[in-house]
XYZ file of C-alpha atoms in Angstrom:
627
model
C 45.050 14.829 -101.751
C 48.714 13.894 -102.092
C 51.242 16.694 -101.970
C 54.757 16.473 -103.420
C 57.887 16.855 -101.348
C 59.025 20.432 -101.144
C 62.299 21.252 -102.935
C 63.990 21.818 -99.566
C 63.158 18.334 -98.242
C 65.634 15.484 -98.348
C 64.742 12.546 -100.545
C 66.312 10.151 -98.035
C 65.244 9.088 -94.528
C 67.886 6.895 -92.971
C 68.676 4.263 -95.585
C 65.348 4.712 -97.368
C 64.696 6.619 -100.608
C 61.379 8.495 -100.616
C 59.128 7.609 -103.563
C 56.080 9.731 -102.747
C 53.858 11.192 -100.026
C 51.045 8.815 -99.089
C 49.049 11.048 -96.756
C 48.912 12.964 -93.486
C 46.918 13.040 -90.261
C 46.730 15.071 -87.096
C 49.912 13.576 -85.621
C 52.107 13.054 -88.658
C 52.437 11.983 -92.269
C 53.214 8.750 -94.096
C 55.703 8.401 -96.949
C 56.234 5.618 -99.458
C 59.884 4.607 -99.684
C 62.201 1.815 -100.804
C 64.979 0.289 -98.770
C 68.454 -0.757 -99.887
C 67.099 -4.203 -100.765
C 64.368 -2.702 -102.967
C 61.475 -3.484 -100.616
C 58.701 -0.929 -100.239
C 58.092 0.497 -96.785
C 55.627 2.970 -95.303
C 57.427 5.551 -93.146
C 55.445 7.429 -90.511
C 56.792 10.773 -89.276
C 55.618 13.157 -86.538
C 54.664 16.637 -87.760
C 57.480 19.137 -87.216
C 55.372 21.426 -85.029
C 54.835 18.577 -82.539
C 58.481 17.604 -82.124
C 58.977 19.818 -79.062
C 55.942 18.321 -77.324
C 57.098 15.585 -74.954
C 53.639 14.026 -74.896
C 53.622 13.405 -78.645
C 57.179 12.146 -78.706
C 56.279 9.743 -75.905
C 53.136 8.619 -77.736
C 55.113 8.008 -80.920
C 57.806 6.069 -79.033
C 55.050 3.977 -77.492
C 53.552 3.197 -80.918
C 57.001 2.141 -82.162
C 57.488 -0.118 -79.152
C 54.044 -1.687 -79.571
C 54.427 -2.223 -83.332
C 57.892 -3.726 -82.923
C 56.509 -6.345 -80.529
C 54.108 -7.698 -83.147
C 55.516 -9.907 -85.841
C 53.610 -12.618 -87.609
C 52.458 -13.896 -90.960
C 49.314 -11.768 -90.842
C 50.601 -8.356 -89.697
C 52.740 -5.633 -91.296
C 56.158 -6.033 -89.690
C 58.263 -3.113 -88.442
C 61.539 -3.049 -90.354
C 63.295 0.025 -88.908
C 62.789 3.097 -86.727
C 64.500 6.071 -85.116
C 62.791 7.645 -82.100
C 65.744 9.638 -80.734
C 66.671 11.684 -83.790
C 65.631 15.213 -84.677
C 62.752 13.843 -86.781
C 61.497 10.507 -85.342
C 60.174 7.929 -87.824
C 58.848 4.384 -88.043
C 59.178 2.177 -91.136
C 56.826 -0.781 -91.632
C 56.698 -3.256 -94.464
C 54.396 -1.880 -97.155
C 51.630 -4.366 -97.986
C 50.582 -4.492 -101.636
C 46.901 -5.281 -101.550
C 43.362 -3.948 -101.324
C 41.882 -2.607 -98.054
C 38.960 -4.766 -97.000
C 36.534 -1.843 -96.834
C 37.360 -0.844 -100.421
C 37.188 -4.456 -101.624
C 33.668 -4.863 -100.253
C 32.579 -1.456 -101.522
C 33.869 -2.069 -105.066
C 33.490 -5.852 -105.466
C 30.687 -6.779 -103.079
C 30.593 -9.209 -100.111
C 33.091 -12.071 -100.068
C 32.018 -15.646 -100.871
C 32.122 -18.234 -98.082
C 35.566 -19.749 -98.973
C 37.128 -16.270 -98.946
C 35.352 -15.462 -95.673
C 36.865 -18.578 -94.102
C 40.314 -17.504 -95.284
C 39.731 -14.029 -93.884
C 38.492 -15.350 -90.542
C 41.387 -17.793 -90.201
C 44.005 -15.191 -91.147
C 42.640 -12.560 -88.786
C 42.292 -15.062 -85.930
C 45.954 -15.985 -86.504
C 46.892 -12.291 -86.460
C 44.996 -11.723 -83.200
C 46.593 -14.814 -81.678
C 50.005 -13.342 -82.539
C 49.069 -9.885 -81.224
C 47.520 -11.161 -78.001
C 50.454 -13.500 -77.312
C 52.641 -10.398 -76.893
C 50.242 -9.024 -74.267
C 48.660 -6.457 -76.581
C 45.096 -5.577 -77.609
C 44.721 -3.976 -81.057
C 41.560 -1.989 -80.100
C 40.853 -0.760 -83.657
C 40.285 -3.858 -85.785
C 38.127 -2.572 -88.647
C 37.902 -3.157 -92.432
C 40.160 -0.172 -93.221
C 42.905 -1.738 -91.069
C 42.823 -5.067 -92.922
C 44.658 -5.470 -96.228
C 43.759 -8.293 -98.622
C 47.188 -9.312 -99.929
C 47.724 -11.925 -102.619
C 48.455 -14.664 -100.062
C 46.034 -13.698 -97.306
C 44.916 -10.878 -94.996
C 47.196 -8.517 -93.044
C 46.350 -6.428 -89.969
C 47.867 -2.946 -89.856
C 47.900 0.208 -87.685
C 48.764 -0.318 -84.026
C 48.455 3.390 -83.194
C 45.975 2.806 -80.335
C 46.980 -0.732 -79.385
C 47.478 -1.179 -75.643
C 49.186 -3.637 -73.359
C 46.709 -5.603 -71.248
C 46.708 -4.519 -67.637
C 48.878 -1.425 -68.083
C 46.081 1.010 -67.456
C 47.755 3.366 -69.900
C 45.565 6.397 -70.510
C 45.660 7.404 -74.174
C 42.838 9.931 -74.026
C 40.842 11.832 -71.476
C 38.725 9.913 -69.016
C 35.420 8.797 -70.509
C 36.602 9.157 -74.112
C 35.567 6.487 -76.584
C 38.626 5.052 -78.359
C 38.243 3.165 -81.635
C 35.873 3.101 -84.621
C 32.211 3.016 -83.508
C 30.827 0.370 -85.882
C 33.564 -2.103 -84.872
C 33.911 -1.416 -81.138
C 33.129 -3.892 -78.407
C 30.497 -3.051 -75.764
C 33.237 -2.533 -73.198
C 34.989 -0.026 -75.488
C 31.703 1.785 -76.150
C 31.189 2.076 -72.378
C 34.777 3.383 -71.906
C 35.535 0.392 -69.685
C 38.875 -1.486 -69.483
C 39.361 -3.803 -72.451
C 41.062 -7.144 -72.850
C 41.775 -9.383 -75.817
C 38.079 -10.375 -76.035
C 37.356 -6.843 -77.306
C 39.320 -7.601 -80.489
C 37.279 -10.796 -80.962
C 34.045 -8.780 -80.842
C 35.503 -6.401 -83.460
C 36.433 -9.435 -85.549
C 32.800 -10.588 -85.473
C 31.569 -7.186 -86.676
C 34.230 -7.107 -89.375
C 33.367 -10.604 -90.647
C 29.665 -9.698 -90.739
C 30.484 -6.641 -92.854
C 32.649 -8.742 -95.194
C 29.813 -11.279 -95.542
C 26.935 -8.849 -96.042
C 28.349 -5.425 -96.871
C 26.949 -3.919 -93.657
C 28.046 -3.655 -90.027
C 25.685 -5.628 -87.735
C 25.163 -2.537 -85.563
C 25.344 0.353 -88.053
C 23.001 3.308 -87.516
C 22.630 6.885 -88.726
C 25.249 8.295 -86.352
C 28.155 7.171 -84.190
C 26.089 7.686 -81.057
C 23.242 5.449 -82.254
C 25.763 2.822 -83.393
C 27.305 2.760 -79.911
C 23.830 2.382 -78.438
C 23.152 -0.635 -80.675
C 26.477 -2.263 -79.780
C 25.693 -2.104 -76.072
C 21.952 -2.794 -76.112
C 20.862 -4.422 -79.397
C 21.334 -7.867 -80.892
C 23.417 -8.012 -84.097
C 21.675 -8.253 -87.459
C 22.894 -11.605 -88.843
C 20.026 -12.666 -91.119
C 22.075 -11.990 -94.265
C 25.179 -13.841 -92.996
C 25.723 -17.208 -94.760
C 24.435 -20.020 -92.492
C 27.870 -21.686 -92.498
C 29.380 -18.739 -90.594
C 26.441 -17.466 -88.556
C 27.335 -19.497 -85.452
C 30.961 -18.309 -85.506
C 30.128 -14.636 -86.032
C 27.308 -14.731 -83.481
C 29.692 -16.221 -80.910
C 32.205 -13.427 -81.455
C 29.444 -10.828 -80.941
C 28.286 -11.948 -77.494
C 27.931 -9.024 -75.089
C 29.755 -10.876 -72.301
C 33.514 -10.855 -73.053
C 33.984 -14.150 -71.185
C 31.464 -15.867 -73.492
C 33.360 -15.041 -76.709
C 35.733 -17.561 -78.292
C 39.476 -16.964 -78.193
C 41.440 -16.661 -81.466
C 42.789 -20.172 -80.872
C 39.255 -21.538 -80.502
C 38.248 -19.778 -83.724
C 41.128 -21.477 -85.538
C 40.082 -24.858 -84.120
C 36.485 -24.204 -85.211
C 37.533 -23.377 -88.790
C 39.930 -26.305 -89.036
C 42.601 -26.711 -91.701
C 41.624 -24.818 -94.842
C 42.575 -26.025 -98.333
C 45.572 -24.334 -99.936
C 44.436 -21.702 -102.451
C 46.599 -19.867 -104.964
C 43.942 -17.120 -105.154
C 42.070 -16.816 -101.838
C 40.016 -13.788 -102.937
C 37.624 -13.194 -105.848
C 39.382 -12.793 -109.198
C 38.525 -9.094 -109.395
C 40.385 -8.442 -106.114
C 43.454 -10.319 -107.315
C 43.360 -8.335 -110.556
C 43.519 -5.138 -108.517
C 46.415 -6.470 -106.433
C 48.347 -7.437 -109.574
C 47.813 -4.014 -111.122
C 49.009 -2.316 -107.944
C 52.126 -4.495 -107.925
C 52.909 -3.495 -111.513
C 52.478 0.143 -110.538
C 54.888 -0.256 -107.628
C 57.476 -1.676 -110.006
C 57.000 1.294 -112.327
C 57.824 3.659 -109.462
C 61.326 2.228 -109.245
C 62.075 2.156 -112.974
C 64.536 5.023 -112.381
C 66.453 4.081 -109.209
C 67.735 7.640 -108.730
C 64.351 9.353 -109.059
C 61.993 10.407 -106.305
C 58.503 9.785 -107.622
C 55.604 12.070 -106.776
C 52.383 10.044 -106.907
C 49.567 11.963 -108.512
C 46.552 10.012 -107.222
C 45.115 9.954 -103.674
C 46.329 6.965 -101.652
C 45.377 5.802 -98.165
C 48.398 6.289 -95.895
C 47.951 2.937 -94.164
C 46.873 0.818 -97.069
C 47.839 0.487 -100.697
C 49.033 2.307 -103.762
C 46.212 2.700 -106.248
C 47.415 2.854 -109.848
C 46.099 5.609 -112.086
C 42.793 4.689 -113.640
C 42.927 3.626 -117.253
C 41.307 5.831 -119.839
C 37.754 4.613 -120.364
C 37.235 2.641 -123.520
C 35.406 4.424 -126.297
C 32.258 2.913 -127.728
C 30.090 3.848 -130.659
C 26.794 3.379 -128.846
C 24.783 4.901 -126.086
C 22.411 3.611 -123.456
C 18.764 4.018 -124.470
C 16.712 4.089 -121.276
C 14.355 7.045 -121.380
C 14.248 10.756 -122.054
C 17.010 13.312 -121.515
C 17.696 13.682 -117.787
C 17.481 16.993 -116.001
C 19.700 15.734 -113.166
C 22.358 13.105 -112.558
C 21.032 9.662 -111.711
C 22.966 6.899 -110.004
C 22.096 3.244 -109.645
C 24.080 1.217 -107.119
C 24.087 -2.544 -106.610
C 26.652 -5.293 -106.113
C 26.767 -7.064 -109.475
C 28.000 -6.353 -112.970
C 26.210 -3.856 -115.190
C 24.085 -5.095 -118.042
C 23.781 -2.362 -120.658
C 21.725 -2.406 -123.827
C 23.079 -0.061 -126.505
C 21.401 0.633 -129.805
C 22.311 4.133 -131.020
C 25.555 5.630 -132.357
C 27.302 7.950 -129.923
C 27.758 10.495 -132.705
C 24.017 11.319 -132.565
C 23.936 12.387 -128.916
C 21.532 15.115 -127.938
C 22.539 18.243 -126.068
C 22.584 17.548 -122.324
C 20.000 19.226 -120.146
C 21.028 21.486 -117.301
C 21.002 20.132 -113.771
C 18.379 21.374 -111.331
C 19.582 23.389 -108.379
C 19.793 22.003 -104.885
C 16.864 24.183 -103.839
C 14.659 22.283 -106.319
C 16.004 18.904 -105.216
C 15.159 19.616 -101.584
C 11.510 20.196 -102.534
C 10.983 16.718 -104.031
C 9.061 14.093 -102.059
C 11.145 10.941 -102.528
C 8.529 8.543 -101.130
C 5.934 9.928 -103.523
C 8.275 10.030 -106.497
C 9.820 6.544 -106.463
C 6.641 4.408 -106.335
C 4.936 6.809 -108.747
C 7.846 6.497 -111.198
C 7.840 2.695 -110.985
C 4.158 2.524 -111.883
C 1.483 0.234 -110.425
C 3.280 -3.031 -111.280
C 6.815 -4.199 -112.075
C 7.487 -6.266 -115.207
C 7.654 -9.953 -114.352
C 11.208 -10.330 -115.683
C 12.734 -7.658 -113.399
C 10.953 -8.368 -110.119
C 14.123 -9.881 -108.563
C 12.022 -12.006 -106.223
C 9.999 -9.027 -105.026
C 6.278 -8.399 -105.168
C 5.340 -7.115 -108.614
C 2.536 -4.953 -107.225
C 4.283 -1.726 -106.183
C 1.483 -0.971 -103.712
C 2.567 -4.060 -101.738
C 6.051 -2.672 -101.120
C 6.898 -1.030 -97.804
C 8.135 2.569 -98.166
C 10.094 4.412 -95.486
C 11.686 7.851 -95.499
C 15.467 7.844 -94.940
C 17.524 10.139 -92.730
C 18.439 12.355 -95.699
C 14.825 12.736 -96.835
C 15.265 9.992 -99.396
C 13.069 6.882 -99.632
C 13.669 3.168 -99.156
C 11.324 0.519 -100.513
C 11.468 -3.116 -99.444
C 9.714 -6.230 -100.670
C 10.971 -9.571 -99.452
C 14.695 -9.739 -100.190
C 14.524 -6.815 -102.606
C 15.451 -3.308 -101.529
C 15.492 -0.076 -103.507
C 16.621 3.278 -102.123
C 16.269 6.718 -103.690
C 18.382 9.606 -102.372
C 18.056 13.158 -103.687
C 20.753 15.804 -103.881
C 23.761 13.522 -103.422
C 27.243 13.902 -104.904
C 28.809 11.613 -107.507
C 32.306 11.435 -106.029
C 34.139 8.271 -107.004
C 32.383 7.844 -110.363
C 34.443 7.812 -113.568
C 33.469 8.211 -117.218
C 32.731 5.075 -119.220
C 32.781 6.644 -122.679
C 29.062 5.927 -123.152
C 26.212 8.412 -123.040
C 22.546 8.356 -122.076
C 20.534 10.686 -124.299
C 23.551 12.955 -124.680
C 24.573 12.830 -121.036
C 27.810 11.027 -120.116
C 27.446 7.701 -118.346
C 29.635 7.359 -115.255
C 30.440 4.315 -113.156
C 31.829 3.586 -109.691
C 34.382 0.769 -109.615
C 33.048 -2.504 -110.961
C 29.774 -2.250 -109.070
C 26.425 -1.876 -110.765
C 26.725 1.791 -109.817
C 26.022 4.229 -112.616
C 25.987 8.019 -112.804
C 24.277 9.847 -115.641
C 24.751 13.455 -116.676
C 27.219 14.844 -114.128
C 30.936 15.078 -113.638
C 32.424 13.485 -110.522
C 31.271 15.590 -107.600
C 28.213 16.908 -109.429
C 24.746 16.940 -107.897
C 22.328 14.180 -108.617
C 20.015 11.450 -107.466
C 21.087 7.997 -106.335
C 19.189 4.743 -106.638
C 20.618 1.785 -104.717
C 19.497 -1.817 -104.832
C 20.757 -4.976 -103.118
C 20.257 -7.213 -106.122
C 22.808 -10.030 -106.172
C 22.295 -11.757 -109.504
C 20.939 -9.079 -111.821
C 20.741 -5.321 -112.200
C 17.370 -5.579 -113.938
C 15.381 -3.932 -111.139
C 17.945 -1.151 -110.779
C 18.042 -0.457 -114.512
C 14.258 -0.430 -114.697
C 14.102 2.041 -111.802
C 16.618 4.308 -113.555
C 14.576 4.305 -116.733
C 11.386 5.175 -114.883
C 12.975 7.896 -112.722
C 14.598 9.543 -115.741
C 11.300 9.379 -117.609
C 9.608 11.393 -114.864
C 12.534 13.696 -114.095
C 10.875 16.774 -115.570
C 8.007 16.805 -113.075
C 8.763 14.939 -109.839
C 6.163 15.381 -107.097
C 6.900 18.172 -104.655
C 6.688 17.522 -100.923
C 3.799 19.062 -99.067
C 6.389 19.902 -96.413
C 5.153 19.947 -92.858
C 5.236 23.414 -91.353
C 8.749 24.182 -90.160
C 10.474 21.069 -91.559
C 14.251 21.175 -92.097
C 13.911 19.281 -95.406
C 13.774 22.446 -97.519
C 16.374 24.436 -95.555
C 19.716 25.363 -97.172
C 22.387 24.431 -94.574
C 24.923 26.786 -96.194
C 22.668 29.742 -95.306
C 22.692 28.927 -91.593
C 26.299 29.924 -90.770
C 27.526 33.413 -91.595
C 31.057 34.167 -92.778
C 32.288 35.717 -89.528
C 31.202 32.668 -87.507
C 33.022 30.305 -89.852
C 36.234 32.354 -89.683
C 36.047 32.439 -85.870
C 36.204 28.633 -85.786
C 39.214 28.542 -88.136
C 37.373 27.856 -91.409
C 36.983 29.955 -94.546
C 33.814 31.281 -96.109
C 31.559 30.845 -97.937
C 30.341 27.318 -97.271
C 30.437 24.597 -99.939
C 27.450 22.233 -100.405
C 28.350 18.565 -99.863
C 24.813 17.275 -100.413
C 21.407 18.925 -100.491
C 21.334 18.777 -96.693
C 25.033 19.117 -95.762
C 27.399 22.096 -96.060
C 31.123 22.454 -95.287
C 33.338 25.419 -94.467
C 36.956 24.357 -95.053
C 40.239 25.838 -93.867
C 42.696 25.149 -91.037
C 39.635 23.637 -89.381
C 36.564 22.243 -91.145
C 32.958 22.898 -90.134
C 30.274 20.500 -91.385
C 26.581 21.197 -90.779
C 24.107 18.397 -91.550
C 20.328 18.499 -91.385
C 18.812 15.024 -91.060
C 15.818 12.954 -90.020
C 17.036 9.967 -87.925
C 15.205 7.391 -85.861
C 14.495 8.697 -82.411
C 16.590 6.759 -79.922
C 17.306 7.739 -76.328
C 21.071 8.027 -76.307
C 22.878 6.487 -73.316
C 24.908 8.795 -71.105
C 28.230 7.437 -72.383
C 27.361 8.497 -75.936
C 26.337 12.083 -75.225
C 25.820 14.737 -72.616
C 23.440 17.689 -72.647
C 25.065 21.119 -72.899
C 23.301 24.390 -72.067
C 24.541 26.920 -74.657
C 22.432 29.758 -73.259
C 19.114 31.467 -73.963
C 17.232 28.247 -73.299
C 19.030 26.308 -76.049
C 20.281 22.806 -75.169
C 22.403 20.643 -77.463
C 23.807 17.110 -77.250
C 27.593 16.706 -77.081
C 27.997 13.434 -78.993
C 30.762 10.880 -78.481
C 33.426 11.302 -81.147
C 35.407 8.686 -83.032
C 38.456 10.953 -82.657
C 37.934 12.776 -79.354
C 41.063 14.904 -79.616
C 40.650 16.229 -83.121
C 36.912 16.733 -83.634
C 33.910 18.191 -81.838
C 30.313 16.948 -82.428
C 27.217 18.837 -81.307
C 23.566 18.008 -82.177
C 20.386 20.052 -81.783
C 17.049 18.225 -81.601
C 14.871 20.434 -83.773
C 11.487 18.728 -84.061
C 9.844 15.533 -82.862
C 7.653 13.690 -85.367
C 5.263 11.283 -83.728
C 6.747 8.856 -81.219
C 9.619 7.506 -83.317
C 11.327 10.238 -85.279
C 12.901 13.656 -84.928
C 14.709 16.137 -87.158
C 18.156 17.270 -86.035
C 20.927 19.691 -86.957
C 24.423 18.292 -86.337
C 27.563 20.451 -86.318
C 31.011 18.858 -86.631
C 34.309 20.730 -86.290
C 37.498 18.912 -87.294
C 41.120 19.998 -87.450
C 44.744 18.874 -87.535
C 45.583 20.026 -84.016
C 45.290 17.270 -81.430
C 43.426 19.345 -78.829
C 40.842 20.947 -81.093
C 38.083 19.736 -78.759
C 39.518 21.898 -75.975
C 40.008 25.013 -78.096
C 37.139 24.927 -80.596
C 34.196 23.159 -78.940
C 33.046 26.350 -77.169
C 33.144 28.173 -80.526
C 31.291 25.278 -82.179
C 28.562 25.491 -79.548
C 28.283 29.214 -80.183
C 27.913 28.609 -83.928
C 25.244 25.948 -83.396
C 23.368 28.293 -81.071
C 23.295 30.877 -83.881
C 22.155 28.172 -86.319
C 19.276 27.295 -83.999
C 18.156 30.914 -84.073
C 17.956 30.812 -87.886
C 15.967 27.574 -88.168
C 12.249 27.693 -89.106
C 9.966 28.497 -86.208
């Protein structure tokens, strides 16, 4: 969450007037400011408690030097900095736009013309970056901003000069974001500019399909797929499959250069709106909000909504419009229900809102853990689907393929159709629409076909996700059927000793949480995940992933005593988090249940100071698991 400036803080940094606090990380914080010419800038500062540490000052000076070397039409230019003062800072041009990851999440995959624009812009950015002798090393959707005139690449915090051999982290550490790393990064080998091209291929695949071509249930499994598995490109438009596949070749020498990518794409037509209209609408609204921040030139604005420190300013959401009708799709729900897809919502309303019934109470998480998702979903759908909502799938529900998910949910597939039920999830990110469903408020996430019924944001519920592209008919039908059977969902005949019914918050006692720098008691995040927050954060997750033999670069086995062995998993942020996993139970030849403990904190060397304590906590957790 965004915190205001304290009364003792200056509202000026150099020549820049502070307009609000954008966010903070382990090394520093980012402020939104305006310069003398009225331009918005993002100012990064080192945390005060790190200023006496020569290592962090040197790292910050290096980031400034790297960022200042990069200037081009598709990057965020450095406009000013001060590395020698009492409080070092770096000011970069603030890009008004939508982060690519949020654009895909809220508006769905990009159409082919927009994908070509994205590919051309990012290839141009990489050409500019590589021409200075740098490798970005963290090209991912969150570091790409969709501006009104094209994409921009941001965040050069872990960029590195080719051939310098500069060591940013301890030997063997994995640097970057797992889903968008190159094989050489995943193996902790030296990287060159071809590593950024591989990341570009993964990023373009995600923009085209909504999914990373190597994504798995954990960072370790994702790294395994990057090194050993072929990318999943079936859903990529045929026009771009050759380009993306070329970028994702395992051999760095076999990948195209940014210049070759530009030659392959050719000269694109000039477009006044390169992105879908909904993205441009968001950009325009953000621009209006930025203008409103400077309506009083002498004021320091404190922004009241959470904003990504390296991305954009999100304007306050508008009050939902009021309607006089409600959605009639079944009986009163006993729990929140969410339907997610990628297209607009089609809602049929036929009753006045004034006649809403009293909402039912939500079931507890203990009840939700007992439900068998792969029995419930096909049973709720019935033996056959109506012909007008089949969405190209088989109408006979018995012909669908059903598979349990890692969170004890269920995924059904039939041809191109896919429907996933998850139980005990949170409704964060959903806002009220003003409509109700049998007396329960209807909530929605962004402009997706993603609906929440009967719970405030953050409440417990059930999610239903579908990959429909042209209609939400299948999703809406599934919601109606699930709600209709909400009162008596089938209970799982849990295998003896399964983790599915275990309360993760009951596995760590208060004293253990405090010893690791967190506060007690724990707070449920989902039915199978619990967090203990404080100076450090502990997160315990019980899950059911595919069984994959992890390579040695992704984990090492740690003996925590008394015959208990855990996996030390590769971290996306090796300095500031610690990941440990216990393999609880093998199920057949393919699957196993695991308990994963994550400890995160603001201090850069938390792995050195807290990993032993984390291992001790996980050892205690193991002793409390079912026998």
